[in-house]
XYZ file of N, CA and C in Angstrom:
819
model
N 32.093 -21.864 11.511
C 30.626 -22.459 11.780
C 30.900 -23.621 11.683
N 30.360 -24.697 11.684
C 30.244 -26.546 10.824
C 28.168 -26.240 10.482
N 28.828 -27.064 9.334
C 27.206 -27.436 8.704
C 26.681 -27.190 9.116
N 26.266 -27.478 9.902
C 24.647 -28.313 10.672
C 24.891 -26.776 11.235
N 25.082 -25.309 12.346
C 25.060 -24.940 12.646
C 24.740 -24.094 11.804
N 25.463 -23.537 10.327
C 24.612 -23.137 9.055
C 23.818 -23.157 9.316
N 23.773 -24.109 8.848
C 21.744 -24.492 8.729
C 20.690 -24.098 9.877
N 21.277 -24.340 11.251
C 20.181 -23.498 11.977
C 20.354 -22.153 12.065
N 20.648 -21.867 10.816
C 21.083 -20.433 11.295
C 20.109 -20.260 10.215
N 20.028 -20.686 8.577
C 18.596 -20.553 7.762
C 17.816 -20.582 8.324
N 17.474 -22.254 8.793
C 16.393 -21.888 9.712
C 15.177 -21.141 10.255
N 16.699 -20.414 11.917
C 15.462 -19.172 12.353
C 15.914 -17.998 11.772
N 16.749 -17.663 10.846
C 16.649 -16.892 9.828
C 14.665 -17.080 8.800
N 14.111 -18.427 8.107
C 13.047 -18.763 7.393
C 11.991 -18.608 8.881
N 12.829 -18.780 9.815
C 11.655 -18.811 11.192
C 10.698 -17.724 10.748
N 12.095 -16.924 11.697
C 11.380 -15.470 12.545
C 11.459 -14.610 11.323
N 11.825 -14.625 10.795
C 11.607 -13.554 9.165
C 9.940 -12.705 8.614
N 9.970 -13.000 8.532
C 8.719 -13.261 8.181
C 7.820 -12.569 9.076
N 7.584 -13.051 9.922
C 6.958 -12.566 11.551
C 7.547 -10.860 12.460
N 8.913 -11.391 12.030
C 9.573 -10.188 11.753
C 9.137 -8.814 11.119
N 9.162 -8.965 9.999
C 9.025 -7.821 9.199
C 7.297 -7.894 9.450
N 6.266 -8.646 9.502
C 5.153 -8.541 9.892
C 4.837 -7.022 11.302
N 5.477 -7.223 12.448
C 6.246 -6.254 12.992
C 6.351 -4.769 12.717
N 7.392 -5.053 12.614
C 7.901 -3.702 12.010
C 7.438 -2.765 10.742
N 7.001 -3.513 10.175
C 5.562 -2.218 9.040
C 4.167 -1.777 9.868
N 3.645 -2.676 11.439
C 2.547 -2.790 12.127
C 3.149 -1.463 12.205
N 4.317 -1.906 13.305
C 5.310 -0.695 14.121
C 5.502 0.820 13.381
N 6.156 0.716 12.148
C 6.087 1.431 11.281
C 4.767 2.490 10.737
N 4.051 2.077 10.886
C 2.605 2.441 10.080
C 2.345 3.045 11.673
N 2.187 2.783 13.009
C 1.716 3.312 13.836
C 2.424 4.659 14.420
N 3.660 4.567 14.225
C 4.799 5.740 14.431
C 4.122 7.362 13.072
N 4.108 6.302 11.648
C 4.008 7.701 10.983
C 2.599 7.609 11.514
N 1.675 6.931 11.326
C 0.212 8.018 11.895
C 0.479 8.891 12.733
N 0.630 8.119 14.115
C 1.243 9.413 15.095
C 1.550 10.429 15.155
N 2.524 10.736 13.739
C 3.373 11.735 13.701
C 2.241 12.701 12.967
N 1.352 12.588 12.279
C 0.070 13.190 12.003
C -0.354 13.520 12.372
N -0.648 12.885 13.570
C -1.670 13.172 15.082
C -3.198 12.456 14.244
N -3.151 11.495 13.399
C -3.926 10.611 13.647
C -4.702 9.339 14.766
N -3.373 9.411 15.587
C -3.808 8.837 16.320
C -3.263 9.151 17.312
N -3.179 8.377 18.863
C -2.314 8.695 19.726
C -1.213 7.317 19.544
N -0.281 7.695 20.510
C 1.012 7.149 20.321
C 0.890 5.629 21.780
N 0.265 6.553 23.034
C -0.397 5.505 24.347
C -0.736 4.934 23.830
N -2.521 5.215 23.389
C -2.865 4.693 23.719
C -3.248 2.905 23.282
N -3.397 1.830 23.933
C -3.868 0.488 24.370
C -4.577 0.594 22.925
N -5.247 0.294 22.718
C -6.400 -0.121 21.194
C -5.173 -0.133 20.208
N -4.307 0.938 19.930
C -3.327 0.976 18.851
C -2.326 0.460 19.153
N -1.813 0.024 20.313
C -0.789 -0.872 20.469
C -1.209 -2.439 20.784
N -2.922 -2.942 20.719
C -3.199 -3.811 20.463
C -2.099 -5.049 18.953
N -2.428 -4.427 17.856
C -1.748 -5.237 16.861
C -0.358 -5.950 16.760
N 0.284 -4.049 17.612
C 2.245 -4.031 17.915
C 2.667 -4.964 19.107
N 1.423 -5.698 19.783
C 1.224 -6.815 20.334
C 2.034 -8.069 20.676
N 0.549 -8.062 19.385
C 0.096 -9.649 18.669
C 1.308 -9.705 18.302
N 1.898 -9.166 17.471
C 2.814 -8.988 16.742
C 4.011 -10.098 17.169
N 4.485 -8.890 18.213
C 5.265 -9.553 19.259
C 5.015 -11.056 19.889
N 3.633 -11.436 20.209
C 3.996 -13.247 21.112
C 3.871 -13.687 19.965
N 4.150 -13.695 18.286
C 4.154 -14.125 17.169
C 5.893 -14.377 17.579
N 6.468 -13.046 17.495
C 7.530 -13.072 17.326
C 8.159 -13.939 18.506
N 8.185 -14.154 19.350
C 8.327 -14.425 20.463
C 8.508 -15.364 20.572
N 6.916 -16.587 20.034
C 6.836 -17.510 20.055
C 7.928 -19.012 18.817
N 8.168 -17.429 17.373
C 9.426 -18.901 16.574
C 10.193 -18.438 17.264
N 10.547 -17.325 17.744
C 12.065 -17.223 18.633
C 11.980 -18.448 19.328
N 10.749 -18.662 20.735
C 11.117 -19.559 21.326
C 10.891 -21.129 20.201
N 10.689 -21.736 20.199
C 10.028 -22.681 18.924
C 12.240 -23.404 18.480
N 11.837 -21.684 17.880
C 13.223 -22.025 17.592
C 14.615 -22.371 18.461
N 14.858 -22.002 19.838
C 15.173 -21.818 20.446
C 15.891 -23.736 20.924
N 14.299 -24.417 21.123
C 14.260 -26.014 21.911
C 14.146 -26.418 21.044
N 13.701 -26.244 19.581
C 14.276 -27.432 18.833
C 16.088 -27.099 17.677
N 16.462 -25.997 18.789
C 18.207 -25.955 18.193
C 18.733 -27.337 18.418
N 20.077 -28.405 18.279
C 21.284 -28.854 18.743
C 20.906 -28.606 19.992
N 22.181 -27.057 20.476
C 22.182 -27.045 21.874
C 21.351 -27.443 22.969
N 19.799 -26.954 22.603
C 18.779 -26.707 22.863
C 18.260 -28.595 23.546
N 18.707 -29.087 22.121
C 18.549 -30.443 22.798
C 19.179 -31.601 23.263
N 20.354 -31.286 23.712
C 21.918 -31.746 24.221
C 21.888 -30.649 26.239
N 21.346 -29.877 25.726
C 20.997 -29.189 27.069
C 20.030 -29.840 28.331
N 18.369 -29.822 27.245
C 17.609 -30.576 28.243
C 17.845 -32.127 28.618
N 18.707 -32.752 27.530
C 18.781 -34.038 27.975
C 19.860 -34.827 28.819
N 19.045 -35.169 29.733
C 19.787 -36.052 30.393
C 20.653 -36.644 30.411
N 21.674 -37.343 31.680
C 22.674 -38.065 32.009
C 22.488 -39.034 31.010
N 21.310 -39.998 31.402
C 20.830 -40.597 31.146
C 19.997 -41.302 29.661
N 20.371 -39.956 28.811
C 19.670 -40.127 27.437
C 19.932 -40.685 26.789
N 19.795 -41.784 25.464
C 21.048 -42.361 24.209
C 21.365 -41.469 23.440
N 22.297 -41.609 22.682
C 22.070 -41.181 20.658
C 21.362 -40.893 20.301
N 20.789 -42.504 20.239
C 20.384 -42.814 20.012
C 18.180 -42.130 19.749
N 18.279 -41.382 21.158
C 17.320 -40.676 21.462
C 17.204 -39.459 20.972
N 18.309 -38.664 21.079
C 19.089 -37.676 20.617
C 18.819 -36.770 18.891
N 19.001 -38.243 18.549
C 19.217 -37.855 17.176
C 17.242 -38.016 16.933
N 16.494 -39.169 17.569
C 15.411 -39.078 16.908
C 14.412 -37.579 17.570
N 15.458 -37.201 18.228
C 14.487 -35.361 18.658
C 15.257 -34.565 17.943
N 15.409 -34.425 17.614
C 16.743 -33.502 15.906
C 16.150 -34.200 15.281
N 16.109 -35.556 14.628
C 14.765 -35.243 13.698
C 13.448 -35.174 13.585
N 12.550 -35.630 14.893
C 11.149 -35.095 14.990
C 11.437 -33.336 15.353
N 12.506 -32.360 15.885
C 12.396 -30.891 15.406
C 12.589 -30.999 13.692
N 13.841 -31.222 13.290
C 13.840 -30.592 11.913
C 12.421 -31.172 10.562
N 11.367 -32.132 12.036
C 10.634 -32.804 10.657
C 9.673 -31.560 10.596
N 9.276 -31.444 12.260
C 8.077 -30.199 12.390
C 8.847 -28.677 12.104
N 9.528 -28.020 11.741
C 10.650 -26.755 11.924
C 9.572 -26.040 10.166
N 8.890 -27.449 9.102
C 9.108 -26.439 8.078
C 8.169 -26.030 8.080
N 6.903 -27.531 9.176
C 5.445 -26.968 9.178
C 5.598 -25.866 10.281
N 6.107 -25.849 11.091
C 5.761 -24.348 11.967
C 6.491 -22.980 11.314
N 6.867 -23.318 10.475
C 7.960 -22.456 9.422
C 6.692 -21.790 8.495
N 6.063 -22.624 7.922
C 5.228 -22.946 6.851
C 4.276 -22.001 7.290
N 3.400 -22.929 9.247
C 2.738 -22.079 9.064
C 2.382 -20.469 10.197
N 4.453 -20.633 10.262
C 4.816 -18.587 11.434
C 4.370 -17.496 9.989
N 4.735 -18.184 8.033
C 4.377 -17.447 7.220
C 3.333 -16.647 7.001
N 2.113 -17.646 6.989
C 1.441 -17.611 6.579
C 0.116 -16.442 6.887
N 0.790 -17.191 8.529
C 0.091 -15.953 9.358
C 0.755 -14.121 9.795
N 2.722 -14.542 8.942
C 3.082 -13.516 8.972
C 2.191 -12.328 7.765
N 2.174 -12.764 7.236
C 1.593 -12.526 5.161
C -0.410 -12.573 5.852
N -0.658 -13.067 6.813
C -2.660 -12.445 7.423
C -2.494 -11.285 7.688
N -0.946 -10.550 9.291
C -1.076 -9.309 9.423
C -0.782 -8.170 8.864
N 0.716 -8.321 7.895
C 0.364 -7.307 6.627
C -0.282 -6.981 6.548
N -1.380 -7.921 5.719
C -2.060 -7.387 4.477
C -3.608 -6.745 5.623
N -3.035 -7.433 6.482
C -4.328 -7.065 7.028
C -3.643 -5.890 8.073
N -2.612 -5.051 8.350
C -2.174 -4.144 8.849
C -2.127 -2.843 7.262
N -1.990 -2.979 6.053
C -2.239 -2.609 5.556
C -3.745 -2.164 5.285
N -4.989 -3.192 4.909
C -6.134 -3.105 5.206
C -7.635 -1.673 5.847
N -6.693 -2.380 7.636
C -7.020 -1.821 7.974
C -6.571 -0.353 8.133
N -5.214 -0.425 8.567
C -4.232 0.805 8.811
C -4.129 1.927 7.934
N -4.328 1.489 6.200
C -3.572 2.044 5.372
C -4.860 2.426 5.099
N -5.820 0.999 3.451
C -6.685 0.943 3.017
C -8.113 2.140 3.510
N -8.435 1.843 5.300
C -9.195 1.329 5.736
C -10.307 0.363 5.552
N -11.625 0.584 6.364
C -12.200 -0.543 6.271
C -12.815 -0.283 5.296
N -14.074 -1.443 4.323
C -13.859 -1.857 3.466
C -16.326 -1.123 3.460
N -16.642 -0.265 2.923
C -17.690 0.385 2.845
C -18.975 -0.138 3.101
N -19.150 0.062 3.937
C -20.446 -0.759 4.481
C -21.864 -1.102 3.121
N -22.460 -2.080 2.819
C -22.914 -2.593 1.692
C -24.949 -2.353 2.126
N -25.681 -1.790 1.439
C -26.279 -1.475 1.846
C -27.040 -2.047 2.258
N -28.070 -1.936 3.499
C -29.183 -2.424 4.104
C -30.651 -2.558 3.304
N -31.347 -2.942 3.828
C -32.724 -3.252 3.174
C -33.743 -1.896 3.675
N -32.805 -1.261 4.679
C -33.311 -0.198 4.695
C -33.370 1.169 4.315
N -32.118 0.671 4.228
C -32.127 1.903 3.124
C -31.646 1.908 1.338
N -32.807 0.208 0.486
C -32.686 0.441 -0.142
C -34.263 1.000 -0.463
N -35.305 0.209 0.871
C -36.039 0.857 0.513
C -36.345 1.658 0.612
N -36.006 3.155 1.652
C -35.870 4.363 1.917
C -36.143 5.034 0.526
N -35.140 4.567 -0.866
C -34.642 5.202 -1.941
C -33.828 6.347 -1.992
N -32.838 7.235 -0.958
C -32.774 8.674 -1.140
C -32.864 9.555 -2.390
N -32.983 10.109 -2.228
C -32.752 11.505 -3.664
C -31.212 12.119 -2.813
N -30.906 12.385 -2.917
C -28.891 12.810 -3.109
C -29.049 13.523 -4.536
N -28.552 14.572 -3.666
C -27.274 15.199 -5.410
C -26.499 15.910 -4.638
N -25.377 15.612 -6.094
C -24.042 15.642 -5.854
C -23.778 17.039 -7.197
N -22.649 17.267 -6.541
C -22.225 18.391 -7.329
C -21.056 18.251 -8.338
N -20.279 18.747 -9.486
C -20.006 17.828 -10.187
C -19.790 16.762 -10.275
N -20.961 15.649 -10.579
C -20.816 14.426 -10.859
C -20.188 13.623 -12.490
N -20.320 14.770 -13.327
C -19.910 14.164 -14.675
C -18.521 13.049 -14.967
N -17.804 13.811 -13.852
C -16.228 12.901 -13.690
C -15.980 12.469 -12.948
N -14.960 12.243 -13.067
C -13.652 11.692 -11.567
C -14.312 10.913 -9.858
N -14.471 12.116 -9.101
C -14.317 11.268 -7.621
C -16.637 11.352 -7.719
N -16.796 12.660 -9.051
C -18.100 12.458 -8.783
C -19.194 12.188 -9.439
N -18.321 11.798 -10.850
C -19.030 10.095 -11.581
C -19.251 8.918 -10.864
N -18.009 8.322 -9.775
C -17.804 7.314 -9.464
C -18.630 6.843 -7.939
N -18.889 7.906 -7.727
C -19.919 8.387 -6.381
C -20.991 8.383 -6.948
N -21.665 8.889 -7.591
C -22.730 8.545 -8.537
C -23.168 7.129 -8.962
N -22.355 6.814 -9.645
C -22.752 5.071 -10.016
C -22.967 4.308 -8.800
N -21.981 4.459 -7.193
C -21.115 4.229 -6.394
C -23.522 3.711 -5.851
N -23.802 5.716 -5.303
C -25.564 5.622 -5.440
C -26.535 5.379 -6.138
N -25.716 4.889 -7.592
C -27.428 4.516 -8.434
C -27.573 3.019 -8.517
N -26.675 2.567 -8.128
C -26.353 0.807 -8.005
C -26.630 0.530 -7.396
N -25.703 0.588 -6.079
C -25.698 -0.540 -4.577
C -26.748 0.122 -3.569
N -26.812 1.142 -4.116
C -27.437 2.338 -2.573
C -29.426 2.680 -2.970
N -29.569 1.991 -4.255
C -30.925 2.140 -5.450
C -31.161 3.903 -4.552
N -30.882 4.956 -4.666
C -30.766 5.760 -4.361
C -31.487 6.674 -6.319
N -31.482 8.064 -5.881
C -32.440 8.761 -6.240
C -31.461 9.703 -6.619
N -30.309 10.688 -8.455
C -29.549 10.800 -7.926
C -29.592 12.012 -8.749
N -29.158 13.619 -8.058
C -29.440 14.709 -8.875
C -28.503 14.831 -9.720
N -27.314 14.694 -11.232
C -26.648 15.120 -10.712
C -26.714 17.230 -10.861
N -25.229 17.960 -10.425
C -25.486 18.934 -10.240
C -24.148 19.519 -11.053
N -24.535 20.406 -13.191
C -23.534 19.815 -13.338
C -23.231 20.878 -14.693
N -23.000 21.890 -14.698
C -23.088 23.208 -15.392
C -23.023 22.997 -17.036
N -22.530 21.664 -17.436
C -22.643 21.438 -18.771
C -23.748 19.487 -18.802
N -25.058 20.066 -19.465
C -25.811 18.749 -20.011
C -25.753 17.654 -20.876
N -24.503 18.038 -21.425
C -24.135 17.471 -22.955
C -23.586 16.285 -21.493
N -22.412 16.997 -20.812
C -21.356 15.831 -20.287
C -21.768 15.389 -18.849
N -23.770 15.395 -18.520
C -23.727 15.247 -17.206
C -24.114 13.969 -18.089
N -25.317 13.937 -19.551
C -26.262 12.881 -19.902
C -24.760 12.007 -20.584
N -24.328 12.449 -20.664
C -22.828 11.251 -21.010
C -22.529 11.094 -19.550
N -22.491 11.078 -18.922
C -22.216 10.638 -17.936
C -23.490 9.187 -17.092
N -24.736 10.159 -17.270
C -25.483 9.118 -17.043
C -25.931 7.450 -18.099
N -25.540 8.341 -18.609
C -25.813 6.879 -19.769
C -24.073 5.940 -19.672
N -23.188 6.771 -19.069
C -22.167 5.465 -18.700
C -21.772 5.107 -17.601
N -23.083 5.466 -17.138
C -23.219 4.364 -15.746
C -24.464 3.675 -15.504
N -25.176 4.269 -16.785
C -27.049 3.195 -17.011
C -26.841 3.418 -18.532
N -26.505 2.776 -19.082
C -26.993 2.499 -20.794
C -28.757 3.141 -21.019
N -29.037 2.095 -20.413
C -30.621 2.321 -20.165
C -31.480 3.111 -20.126
N -30.806 4.633 -19.470
C -31.224 5.755 -19.124
C -31.295 6.594 -20.275
N -33.278 7.098 -20.141
C -33.539 7.511 -20.996
C -33.644 9.442 -20.600
N -33.956 10.114 -21.894
C -33.916 11.602 -21.139
C -35.198 11.857 -20.249
N -35.092 12.540 -19.369
C -36.563 12.623 -19.421
C -37.227 13.825 -20.640
N -36.573 14.895 -21.241
C -36.725 15.216 -22.892
C -38.149 14.755 -23.523
N -38.572 12.872 -23.225
C -38.921 11.912 -23.178
C -40.214 11.526 -22.866
N -39.962 12.586 -22.598
C -41.694 12.201 -21.243
C -42.502 13.340 -22.303
N -44.171 13.162 -21.238
C -44.692 13.648 -21.485
C -44.590 15.399 -20.612
N -44.662 14.990 -19.649
C -45.043 15.414 -18.810
C -43.518 16.726 -18.563
N -42.478 16.465 -19.468
C -41.365 17.352 -19.955
C -42.074 19.454 -19.953
N -41.187 19.581 -19.037
C -41.373 21.619 -19.124
C -40.658 22.389 -19.170
N -40.749 23.553 -20.172
C -38.707 23.550 -19.878
C -38.659 24.991 -19.237
N -37.901 25.000 -18.849
C -37.836 25.788 -17.971
C -36.511 26.813 -18.130
N -35.765 26.985 -19.266
C -34.186 27.628 -19.231
C -34.756 27.991 -21.022
N -33.749 29.101 -20.838
C -33.718 29.757 -22.386
C -32.103 29.310 -23.280
N -32.161 28.375 -22.285
C -30.766 28.077 -23.004
C -31.793 26.209 -23.142
N -31.099 26.253 -24.809
C -31.773 24.658 -24.739
C -30.629 24.084 -24.783
N -29.575 24.193 -24.038
C -27.892 23.395 -24.348
C -28.181 22.180 -22.293
N -29.484 23.143 -21.675
C -29.585 23.210 -20.361
C -31.140 22.791 -20.194
N -32.154 22.725 -20.595
C -32.701 22.389 -20.614
C -33.199 21.199 -19.050
N -34.663 21.992 -18.392
C -35.023 21.464 -16.712
C -36.344 21.024 -17.388
N -37.005 19.899 -16.730
C -38.235 19.914 -16.356
C -38.842 18.909 -15.578
N -39.727 18.817 -15.271
C -40.403 17.222 -14.557
C -39.581 16.767 -14.216
N -38.819 16.092 -13.180
C -38.697 14.461 -13.517
C -39.093 13.450 -13.108
N -38.756 12.143 -14.607
C -39.463 11.305 -14.271
C -39.037 10.304 -13.673
N -40.613 10.036 -13.312
C -40.692 9.127 -11.373
C -39.504 7.763 -12.254
N -40.121 7.571 -13.407
C -39.206 5.922 -13.725
C -37.281 6.109 -13.393
N -37.240 7.394 -14.099
C -36.076 7.802 -13.681
C -34.936 7.551 -12.012
N -33.947 7.402 -12.408
C -32.908 7.826 -10.250
C -31.670 8.323 -10.763
N -31.947 9.125 -11.847
C -30.520 10.055 -12.634
C -31.062 11.326 -13.140
N -31.021 12.003 -13.018
C -32.049 13.745 -13.118
C -30.530 14.426 -13.758
N -30.160 15.609 -14.361
C -29.490 16.583 -14.437
C -29.696 17.988 -13.731
N -29.526 18.878 -13.502
C -29.476 20.489 -12.673
C -28.217 21.043 -13.654
N -29.085 22.132 -13.880
C -28.018 22.780 -14.634
C -27.127 23.586 -13.720
N -26.068 23.451 -13.149
C -25.349 24.459 -11.503
C -24.314 25.308 -12.332
N -23.403 26.720 -12.497
C -22.167 27.043 -11.667
C -22.105 27.223 -10.250
N -21.189 26.858 -10.315
C -20.772 26.883 -8.585
C -20.191 28.493 -8.625
N -19.510 28.847 -9.327
C -19.114 29.959 -9.371
C -20.067 31.357 -10.008
N -21.505 30.656 -10.555
C -22.776 32.251 -9.825
C -23.395 32.975 -9.891
N -23.198 32.954 -8.342
C -24.817 33.354 -7.663
C -25.582 32.956 -8.285
N -26.138 33.702 -9.502
C -27.128 33.982 -10.517
C -27.578 32.299 -10.682
N -26.921 31.561 -11.032
C -26.559 30.241 -11.446
C -27.180 29.463 -10.308
N -26.736 29.571 -9.667
C -27.273 28.727 -8.230
C -28.803 28.945 -7.591
N -28.600 30.490 -8.039
C -30.601 30.498 -7.605
C -31.289 29.388 -7.814
N -31.133 30.183 -9.504
C -31.953 29.377 -10.484
C -31.942 28.217 -10.416
N -30.680 27.644 -10.625
C -30.033 26.063 -9.383
C -31.566 25.857 -8.683
N -31.446 25.871 -7.353
C -32.714 26.306 -6.264
C -34.065 26.221 -6.486
N -34.231 26.974 -7.791
C -35.205 27.680 -7.660
C -35.925 26.112 -8.884
N -35.176 25.988 -10.438
C -35.689 24.705 -10.957
C -35.053 23.079 -9.797
N -35.481 22.865 -9.199
C -35.245 21.914 -7.854
C -36.092 21.892 -6.680
N -36.273 23.161 -6.606
C -37.863 22.492 -5.466
C -38.527 23.402 -6.410
N -39.241 24.087 -7.456
C -40.592 24.975 -8.636
C -40.952 23.362 -9.516
N -39.898 23.369 -11.175
C -40.225 22.933 -11.595
C -40.249 21.044 -11.871
N -38.846 20.443 -10.944
C -38.348 19.373 -10.934
C -39.305 18.518 -10.099
N -39.917 19.353 -8.880
C -41.533 18.612 -7.677
C -40.032 17.268 -6.842
N -39.722 18.010 -6.737
C -38.466 16.173 -5.879
C -39.559 17.313 -4.412
N -39.554 16.034 -3.965
C -41.042 16.094 -3.251
C -39.724 16.063 -1.299
N -38.569 15.838 -1.225
C -37.650 16.328 -0.449
C -36.052 15.813 -0.271
N -35.151 16.357 -0.126
C -33.970 16.366 -0.498
C -33.088 15.091 0.924
N -32.020 14.173 0.634
C -31.713 13.668 1.920
C -30.363 14.018 1.903
N -29.808 14.230 1.217
C -28.412 14.323 0.848
C -27.838 15.212 0.155
N -27.284 16.214 0.427
C -25.981 16.847 -0.186
C -24.709 16.694 -0.732
N -23.913 16.157 -1.555
C -22.596 15.665 -1.405
C -21.992 16.816 -1.758
N -21.588 17.934 -1.405
C -20.434 19.164 -2.411
C -19.180 18.715 -2.870
N -19.173 17.744 -3.533
C -17.804 17.352 -4.899
C -17.321 18.223 -5.336
N -18.399 19.660 -5.838
C -17.108 19.969 -7.056
C -16.336 20.854 -6.262
N -15.684 21.565 -6.998
C -14.148 22.622 -6.628
C -13.190 22.966 -7.300
N -13.047 23.846 -6.477
C -11.453 24.591 -7.834
C -10.249 24.304 -7.112
N -9.034 24.841 -8.191
C -8.497 25.434 -6.982
C -7.040 25.562 -8.198
N -7.539 27.463 -8.132
C -5.873 27.311 -8.763
C -4.901 28.479 -7.998
N -3.914 27.865 -8.682
C -2.330 29.129 -8.699
C -2.477 30.471 -8.521
N -3.321 30.581 -8.885
C -2.923 32.142 -9.484
C -4.333 32.661 -9.271
N -4.655 34.353 -8.886
C -6.285 34.297 -8.798
C -6.788 34.889 -9.917
N -8.151 34.336 -9.247
C -9.645 34.153 -10.454
C -10.187 34.437 -9.994
N -11.009 35.258 -10.389
C -12.626 36.218 -9.882
C -13.561 35.003 -10.987
N -14.673 35.058 -10.119
C -15.731 34.431 -10.856
C -16.101 35.754 -11.478
N -17.828 36.001 -12.153
C -18.544 36.813 -12.827
C -18.560 37.560 -11.825
N -19.468 37.203 -10.413
C -19.873 38.326 -9.440
C -18.442 38.819 -8.419
N -17.261 38.903 -8.680
C -15.633 39.481 -8.260
C -15.368 38.929 -7.368
N -16.346 37.878 -7.083
C -15.690 36.709 -5.708
C -14.584 36.374 -6.410
N -12.720 36.115 -5.078
C -12.643 34.827 -5.892
C -12.896 33.278 -5.894
N -12.761 32.832 -7.180
C -13.284 31.888 -7.601
C -13.167 30.378 -7.368
N -11.858 30.590 -6.470
C -11.403 29.067 -5.293
C -12.944 28.534 -4.527
N -12.599 30.562 -3.132
C -13.895 30.195 -1.810
C -14.928 30.246 -2.977
N -15.437 31.098 -3.620
C -16.881 31.179 -4.634
C -17.083 29.620 -4.343
N -16.239 28.254 -6.163
C -16.968 27.722 -6.518
C -16.781 26.553 -4.818
N -16.123 26.442 -4.298
C -15.174 25.577 -3.251
C -17.010 25.894 -1.943
N -16.669 26.566 -2.125
C -17.611 27.621 -0.506
C -18.828 28.038 -0.724
N -19.988 27.958 -2.248
C -20.675 28.480 -2.139
C -22.133 27.543 -1.571
N -22.440 26.611 -1.598
C -22.803 25.801 -1.689
C -23.602 25.462 0.674
């Protein structure tokens, strides 16, 4: 193999490698999702991104072939001089880096696009003016940590929602609310506060309209606690309506455990509402 042929092979590898990787990545994601019944294998809509990458690979391969020395000599006529062939070779050698760069950028963009759409999923929609105006009232269980805490943060800041944190511990709920909004004030500082529980750690009263985060004592492993929470929500907190209920709280044990009511712990906590 001559040095010219080696250089041409290196150029071909640089030109086709990233488009081929983009194609293989998209195909692998499609097969993976299809194996878990997330999509249909033969539906054209799901093959459209793969065909786009096939076209890119074909275009890169075609350009590589037409700029190869063999192709230039075969295309040239008998009347073409050696100088004209040399000029064509020089032109192709100048175009190759630009085409390789463009193909590489397109391939990287397609790889990132495949990951964002197929793996991560589309980004959450931004709040609309109607959403901000409606000021939804949302109750979320287990909102003092983990996914519940981050969901509450998103609803409170981006969607301007009034969020009710249904948790077992008021101290942890207050800590979570202060973490979300350091300017939040406990409703006990309001003159309309009404004591409604014998447990001083979980006292609840009429909500302060100036606040958009409120604590609701709720233990999903206790049926009496659920009944009490419902009475507090409708009778004492004076909630006019509840727009959204997010059942976030749940448990999972490796061994059987029972609640105080004699129910299996996982089923009682995860499906009580």
